[in-house]
């Protein structure tokens, strides 16, 4: 008698068997967990910048995409730009939003929690007295960021926050942004 | 005898008179310096996310673009994604790169330093033992980020670092990422 082929267990679009295989592989060979992510940026004049993301290092070797992803940035006219793309501090919010969501979705999948839909909004405060060097007590960056998640998932109301907390607990960008990262900068002549 | 019309002083593509007019306006009415930047994100399933950046608050009122900027994110296949877009931690590097470059260029313009070209590369280390909850001593986010700037500018060699330091001194994303930002997160049912 024929038996049905075993189907991969997919939760929230994530192949959970692949996820646990990755964990087993790292337990067996810890060095493959070390990743290096990279971008290259070129100034396009005035307020405009273009980055490419392609190669990264992971699982013990160099990895690359078929072609680089191109990321643009500009500033709105009010901030002396041409408003052709989102600005750097909006890109930072996108990095945070996508990382919180993906981290929540992956960790929910690993726990068998089914998520049907996620929407979120992000708002951060910047006082230009900092950037423009008009008041040394005002920081240059975001003074605070507020995040609102709306989630449709198969959990009772009192566990909804716990699902969203999977994002804040495991997100690399949330950790980087809330706890800070050491950044070293070198300069040479082009 | 006719006199030539006064041309705006443009340095590095930045209208420096507009920059100083902005500073004067903020000195006269400090409240207009308060900005709120925003994005909205929607999960597209599995590892895919899409944000839109459109409205922001600045100069005392709501501002919006003719149409929203759309920002995508995914993960490479090795991280269980479909590799259709840069991933969140690459977007974070783009935010940092574009902000450091723009901040350097604006502050150089204000000082009359002409910059001809800027290229930069960014690399950050992430150990998946953190994200995958395999070792509580390993952080989830970037352990460190290395930045290399190459700049063509009308300054002597020994002042090149000072020009790049205008970026690290004034960049909102550099400040946010190196010093950390408080992020509050709420959750409700969709």
Coordinates of C-alpha atoms in Angstrom, one line a residue:
Chain A
X1 CA 0.0 0.0 0.0
X2 CA 1.4 3.4 -1.0
X3 CA 2.1 6.0 1.7
X4 CA 1.7 9.7 1.2
X5 CA 5.0 11.5 0.8
X6 CA 6.0 13.5 3.9
X7 CA 5.3 17.1 3.4
X8 CA 7.5 19.8 4.9
X9 CA 6.0 21.5 7.9
X10 CA 5.4 25.1 6.8
X11 CA 4.2 27.6 9.3
X12 CA 3.8 31.3 8.5
X13 CA 5.4 30.6 5.1
X14 CA 8.6 29.3 6.9
X15 CA 9.8 25.8 6.4
X16 CA 10.1 24.8 10.0
X17 CA 12.1 21.7 9.3
X18 CA 14.7 23.8 7.5
X19 CA 14.8 26.1 10.5
X20 CA 15.5 23.3 12.9
X21 CA 18.0 21.7 10.4
X22 CA 19.8 25.1 10.5
X23 CA 19.9 25.0 14.3
X24 CA 21.2 21.4 14.3
X25 CA 23.9 22.4 11.7
X26 CA 25.0 25.3 13.9
X27 CA 25.1 23.1 17.0
X28 CA 27.4 20.7 15.1
X29 CA 29.6 23.4 13.6
X30 CA 29.3 26.6 15.6
X31 CA 31.5 28.6 13.2
X32 CA 28.9 28.6 10.5
X33 CA 26.7 30.9 12.6
X34 CA 29.1 33.8 12.0
X35 CA 27.7 36.2 9.3
X36 CA 29.1 39.4 7.8
X37 CA 26.6 41.6 6.1
X38 CA 27.8 44.4 3.8
X39 CA 26.7 47.3 1.6
X40 CA 28.6 49.7 -0.7
X41 CA 27.5 53.3 -1.0
X42 CA 28.1 55.9 -3.6
X43 CA 27.2 59.6 -3.2
X44 CA 25.2 60.8 -6.2
X45 CA 25.6 64.5 -5.3
X46 CA 23.7 66.8 -2.9
X47 CA 21.3 64.8 -0.8
X48 CA 21.3 61.7 -2.9
X49 CA 22.9 58.3 -2.1
X50 CA 22.8 54.9 -3.7
X51 CA 23.8 51.6 -1.9
X52 CA 24.2 48.2 -3.3
X53 CA 23.7 45.0 -1.3
X54 CA 25.0 41.8 -2.8
X55 CA 27.7 39.7 -1.2
X56 CA 27.7 38.5 2.4
X57 CA 29.6 36.0 4.4
X58 CA 27.7 33.2 6.0
X59 CA 27.8 29.4 6.7
X60 CA 31.6 29.5 6.4
X61 CA 31.9 31.0 2.9
X62 CA 31.2 34.0 0.7
X63 CA 27.7 34.2 -0.6
X64 CA 26.3 36.4 -3.4
X65 CA 23.1 37.2 -5.2
X66 CA 22.6 36.9 -9.0
X67 CA 22.6 40.7 -9.0
X68 CA 22.9 43.4 -6.4
X69 CA 19.9 45.0 -4.7
X70 CA 19.9 48.8 -5.2
X71 CA 18.8 51.0 -2.4
X72 CA 18.3 54.8 -2.9
X73 CA 18.1 57.6 -0.4
X74 CA 17.3 61.3 -0.7
X75 CA 15.9 64.1 1.5
X76 CA 12.6 65.9 1.1
X77 CA 12.7 69.5 -0.4
X78 CA 12.1 70.9 3.1
X79 CA 15.5 69.3 4.1
X80 CA 17.2 70.7 0.9
X81 CA 16.8 67.5 -1.1
X82 CA 15.1 66.4 -4.3
X83 CA 12.7 64.0 -2.6
X84 CA 13.4 61.1 -5.1
X85 CA 13.6 58.4 -2.4
X86 CA 12.9 57.8 1.3
X87 CA 15.5 59.5 3.6
X88 CA 18.0 57.8 5.8
X89 CA 16.0 58.0 9.0
X90 CA 13.0 56.5 7.2
X91 CA 15.2 53.7 5.9
X92 CA 16.2 53.1 9.6
X93 CA 12.5 52.6 10.5
X94 CA 12.0 50.2 7.6
X95 CA 15.0 48.2 8.8
X96 CA 13.5 48.1 12.2
X97 CA 9.9 47.2 11.0
X98 CA 11.0 44.4 8.6
X99 CA 13.4 42.9 11.2
X100 CA 10.8 43.0 14.1
X101 CA 8.2 41.4 11.8
X102 CA 10.4 38.7 10.4
X103 CA 11.8 37.8 13.8
X104 CA 8.3 37.5 15.2
X105 CA 7.1 35.4 12.3
X106 CA 10.2 33.0 12.4
X107 CA 10.1 32.5 16.2
X108 CA 6.3 32.0 16.1
X109 CA 6.7 29.4 13.4
X110 CA 9.2 27.5 15.5
X111 CA 6.6 27.4 18.3
X112 CA 3.8 26.4 16.0
X113 CA 2.0 29.7 16.4
X114 CA 0.1 30.5 13.1
X115 CA 0.2 34.2 12.1
X116 CA -2.3 35.3 9.4
X117 CA -1.5 39.0 9.0
X118 CA 0.7 41.7 10.5
X119 CA 0.6 45.5 10.0
X120 CA 2.7 48.0 11.9
X121 CA 3.4 51.7 12.1
X122 CA 6.6 53.4 13.2
X123 CA 7.1 57.0 14.3
X124 CA 10.3 58.6 15.6
X125 CA 11.1 62.1 16.9
X126 CA 14.0 64.1 15.7
X127 CA 14.7 67.7 16.8
X128 CA 16.9 69.5 14.2
X129 CA 18.5 71.6 16.9
X130 CA 20.8 68.5 17.2
X131 CA 21.8 68.0 13.5
X132 CA 22.2 71.7 12.9
X133 CA 24.4 72.1 16.0
X134 CA 22.1 74.8 17.5
X135 CA 21.8 73.1 21.0
X136 CA 24.4 70.7 22.3
X137 CA 21.9 69.3 24.8
X138 CA 19.7 68.0 21.9
X139 CA 20.8 64.7 20.4
X140 CA 21.3 64.3 16.7
X141 CA 19.4 61.1 16.3
X142 CA 16.0 59.8 17.2
X143 CA 14.9 60.8 20.7
X144 CA 12.4 58.0 20.8
X145 CA 10.5 55.6 18.4
X146 CA 6.9 54.4 18.9
X147 CA 5.8 51.2 17.3
X148 CA 2.3 49.9 16.9
X149 CA 1.7 46.3 15.8
X150 CA -1.6 44.8 14.7
X151 CA -1.5 41.0 14.5
X152 CA -4.0 38.4 13.4
X153 CA -2.9 35.1 14.9
X154 CA -4.4 31.9 16.5
X155 CA -3.7 33.0 20.1
X156 CA -6.0 34.3 22.8
X157 CA -6.1 38.1 23.4
X158 CA -3.9 37.8 26.5
X159 CA -1.1 36.2 24.5
X160 CA -1.0 38.6 21.7
X161 CA 1.7 40.8 23.4
X162 CA 3.8 37.7 23.9
X163 CA 3.8 37.0 20.2
X164 CA 4.9 40.6 19.4
X165 CA 7.5 40.3 22.1
X166 CA 9.1 37.4 20.1
X167 CA 10.1 40.2 17.6
X168 CA 11.5 42.6 20.2
X169 CA 13.3 39.6 22.0
X170 CA 15.0 38.2 18.9
X171 CA 15.3 41.0 16.2
X172 CA 18.9 41.9 15.3
X173 CA 17.9 45.4 14.3
X174 CA 15.9 46.0 17.5
X175 CA 18.8 44.9 19.6
X176 CA 21.3 47.0 17.5
X177 CA 19.1 50.1 17.7
X178 CA 18.0 49.9 21.3
X179 CA 21.3 48.8 22.8
X180 CA 23.7 50.5 20.4
X181 CA 26.5 49.1 18.2
X182 CA 30.2 50.0 18.1
X183 CA 31.0 51.5 14.7
X184 CA 34.6 52.1 13.6
X185 CA 35.2 54.6 10.7
X186 CA 38.3 55.0 8.6
X187 CA 38.9 57.7 5.9
X188 CA 41.2 57.7 2.9
X189 CA 41.5 59.8 -0.3
X190 CA 39.6 58.7 -3.3
Chain B
X1 CA 25.1 99.6 -16.1
X2 CA 23.4 96.2 -15.5
X3 CA 24.6 94.1 -12.7
X4 CA 24.6 90.3 -12.8
X5 CA 21.8 88.7 -10.8
X6 CA 23.1 87.2 -7.6
X7 CA 23.4 83.4 -7.9
X8 CA 22.6 81.1 -5.0
X9 CA 25.8 79.8 -3.4
X10 CA 25.7 76.0 -4.0
X11 CA 28.3 73.8 -2.5
X12 CA 28.3 70.0 -2.9
X13 CA 24.9 70.4 -4.6
X14 CA 23.5 72.0 -1.4
X15 CA 22.0 75.5 -1.6
X16 CA 24.0 77.0 1.4
X17 CA 21.8 80.1 1.5
X18 CA 18.7 77.9 2.0
X19 CA 20.6 75.9 4.7
X20 CA 21.4 79.1 6.6
X21 CA 17.9 80.4 6.1
X22 CA 16.6 77.2 7.7
X23 CA 18.9 77.8 10.6
X24 CA 17.7 81.4 11.0
X25 CA 14.1 80.3 10.8
X26 CA 14.7 77.7 13.6
X27 CA 16.4 80.3 15.8
X28 CA 13.4 82.5 15.4
X29 CA 10.8 79.8 15.9
X30 CA 12.4 76.8 17.7
X31 CA 9.3 74.6 17.5
X32 CA 9.7 74.2 13.8
X33 CA 12.8 72.1 14.4
X34 CA 10.7 69.2 15.8
X35 CA 10.2 66.5 13.2
X36 CA 8.4 63.1 13.3
X37 CA 9.4 60.6 10.7
X38 CA 7.2 57.6 10.0
X39 CA 6.7 54.4 8.0
X40 CA 4.0 51.8 7.7
X41 CA 4.9 48.2 7.2
X42 CA 2.9 45.2 5.9
X43 CA 4.0 41.6 6.2
X44 CA 3.8 39.8 2.9
X45 CA 4.2 36.3 4.2
X46 CA 7.2 34.3 5.2
X47 CA 10.4 36.5 5.1
X48 CA 8.9 39.3 3.0
X49 CA 8.0 42.8 4.2
X50 CA 7.0 46.0 2.5
X51 CA 7.1 49.5 4.1
X52 CA 5.8 52.7 2.7
X53 CA 7.3 56.1 3.6
X54 CA 5.1 59.1 2.9
X55 CA 3.9 61.5 5.5
X56 CA 6.1 63.2 8.1
X57 CA 5.7 66.1 10.5
X58 CA 8.1 69.0 10.2
X59 CA 8.2 72.8 10.2
X60 CA 5.1 72.9 12.3
X61 CA 2.8 70.9 10.1
X62 CA 2.1 67.6 8.4
X63 CA 4.0 67.0 5.1
X64 CA 3.4 64.4 2.5
X65 CA 4.9 63.3 -0.8
X66 CA 3.0 63.0 -4.1
X67 CA 3.2 59.3 -3.7
X68 CA 4.7 57.0 -1.0
X69 CA 8.1 55.5 -1.4
X70 CA 7.9 51.7 -1.3
X71 CA 10.7 49.8 0.6
X72 CA 10.9 46.0 0.3
X73 CA 12.8 43.5 2.5
X74 CA 13.4 39.8 2.3
X75 CA 16.0 37.2 3.4
X76 CA 18.4 35.2 1.4
X77 CA 17.6 31.5 0.8
X78 CA 20.2 30.5 3.3
X79 CA 18.2 32.4 5.9
X80 CA 14.9 30.7 4.7
X81 CA 13.8 33.6 2.5
X82 CA 13.1 34.1 -1.2
X83 CA 15.9 36.6 -1.7
X84 CA 13.8 39.2 -3.5
X85 CA 15.2 42.2 -1.7
X86 CA 17.9 43.3 0.7
X87 CA 17.4 42.0 4.2
X88 CA 16.7 44.1 7.3
X89 CA 20.3 44.3 8.6
X90 CA 21.5 45.3 5.1
X91 CA 18.8 48.1 5.1
X92 CA 20.2 49.2 8.4
X93 CA 23.7 49.6 6.8
X94 CA 22.1 51.6 4.0
X95 CA 20.4 53.9 6.5
X96 CA 23.8 54.4 8.2
X97 CA 25.7 54.9 4.9
X98 CA 23.3 57.4 3.4
X99 CA 23.0 59.4 6.6
X100 CA 26.8 59.5 7.3
X101 CA 27.4 60.7 3.7
X102 CA 24.6 63.3 3.6
X103 CA 25.5 64.7 7.0
X104 CA 29.2 65.0 5.9
X105 CA 28.2 66.7 2.7
X106 CA 25.8 69.2 4.3
X107 CA 28.2 70.2 7.1
X108 CA 31.1 70.4 4.6
X109 CA 28.9 72.7 2.4
X110 CA 28.2 75.0 5.4
X111 CA 31.9 75.3 5.9
X112 CA 32.7 75.9 2.2
X113 CA 34.5 72.6 1.8
X114 CA 34.0 71.2 -1.7
X115 CA 33.5 67.5 -2.0
X116 CA 33.8 65.9 -5.4
X117 CA 33.1 62.2 -4.8
X118 CA 32.4 59.9 -1.9
X119 CA 32.4 56.1 -1.9
X120 CA 32.0 53.9 1.2
X121 CA 31.8 50.3 2.3
X122 CA 30.1 48.9 5.4
X123 CA 30.5 45.5 7.0
X124 CA 28.9 44.3 10.2
X125 CA 29.2 41.0 12.2
X126 CA 26.2 39.0 13.3
X127 CA 26.5 35.6 15.1
X128 CA 23.3 33.6 14.6
X129 CA 23.7 32.0 18.0
X130 CA 22.0 35.1 19.3
X131 CA 19.0 35.2 16.9
X132 CA 18.5 31.5 17.2
X133 CA 18.6 31.6 21.0
X134 CA 21.5 29.1 21.1
X135 CA 23.7 31.1 23.4
X136 CA 22.5 33.8 25.8
X137 CA 25.9 35.5 25.9
X138 CA 25.8 36.2 22.1
X139 CA 23.8 39.3 21.2
X140 CA 21.1 39.2 18.6
X141 CA 22.2 42.3 16.7
X142 CA 25.4 43.6 15.1
X143 CA 28.5 42.9 17.3
X144 CA 30.3 45.7 15.5
X145 CA 30.3 47.6 12.2
X146 CA 33.3 48.7 10.1
X147 CA 33.0 51.7 7.8
X148 CA 35.6 52.7 5.1
X149 CA 35.1 56.1 3.5
X150 CA 36.9 57.2 0.4
X151 CA 36.6 60.9 -0.3
X152 CA 37.7 63.3 -3.0
X153 CA 37.7 66.8 -1.5
X154 CA 39.7 70.1 -1.6
X155 CA 41.4 69.6 1.7
X156 CA 45.0 68.5 2.6
X157 CA 45.6 64.9 3.5
X158 CA 45.7 65.7 7.2
X159 CA 42.2 67.2 7.2
X160 CA 40.5 64.3 5.3
X161 CA 39.5 62.5 8.6
X162 CA 38.1 65.8 9.9
X163 CA 35.8 66.0 6.9
X164 CA 34.6 62.4 7.4
X165 CA 34.2 63.2 11.1
X166 CA 31.5 65.8 10.2
X167 CA 29.4 62.7 9.2
X168 CA 30.0 60.8 12.5
X169 CA 29.5 64.0 14.5
X170 CA 26.2 65.1 13.0
X171 CA 24.5 62.0 11.5
X172 CA 21.2 61.2 13.1
X173 CA 21.4 57.5 12.2
X174 CA 25.0 57.2 13.4
X175 CA 24.0 58.8 16.8
X176 CA 20.9 56.5 16.9
X177 CA 22.8 53.4 16.2
X178 CA 25.9 54.0 18.3
X179 CA 24.2 55.4 21.3
X180 CA 20.9 53.6 21.2
X181 CA 17.3 54.8 21.0
X182 CA 14.3 54.0 23.4
X183 CA 11.7 52.1 21.4
X184 CA 8.2 51.5 22.8
X185 CA 6.1 48.8 21.2
X186 CA 2.4 48.2 21.5
X187 CA 0.3 45.3 20.2
X188 CA -3.3 44.9 19.3
X189 CA -5.4 42.4 17.4
X190 CA -5.9 43.1 13.6

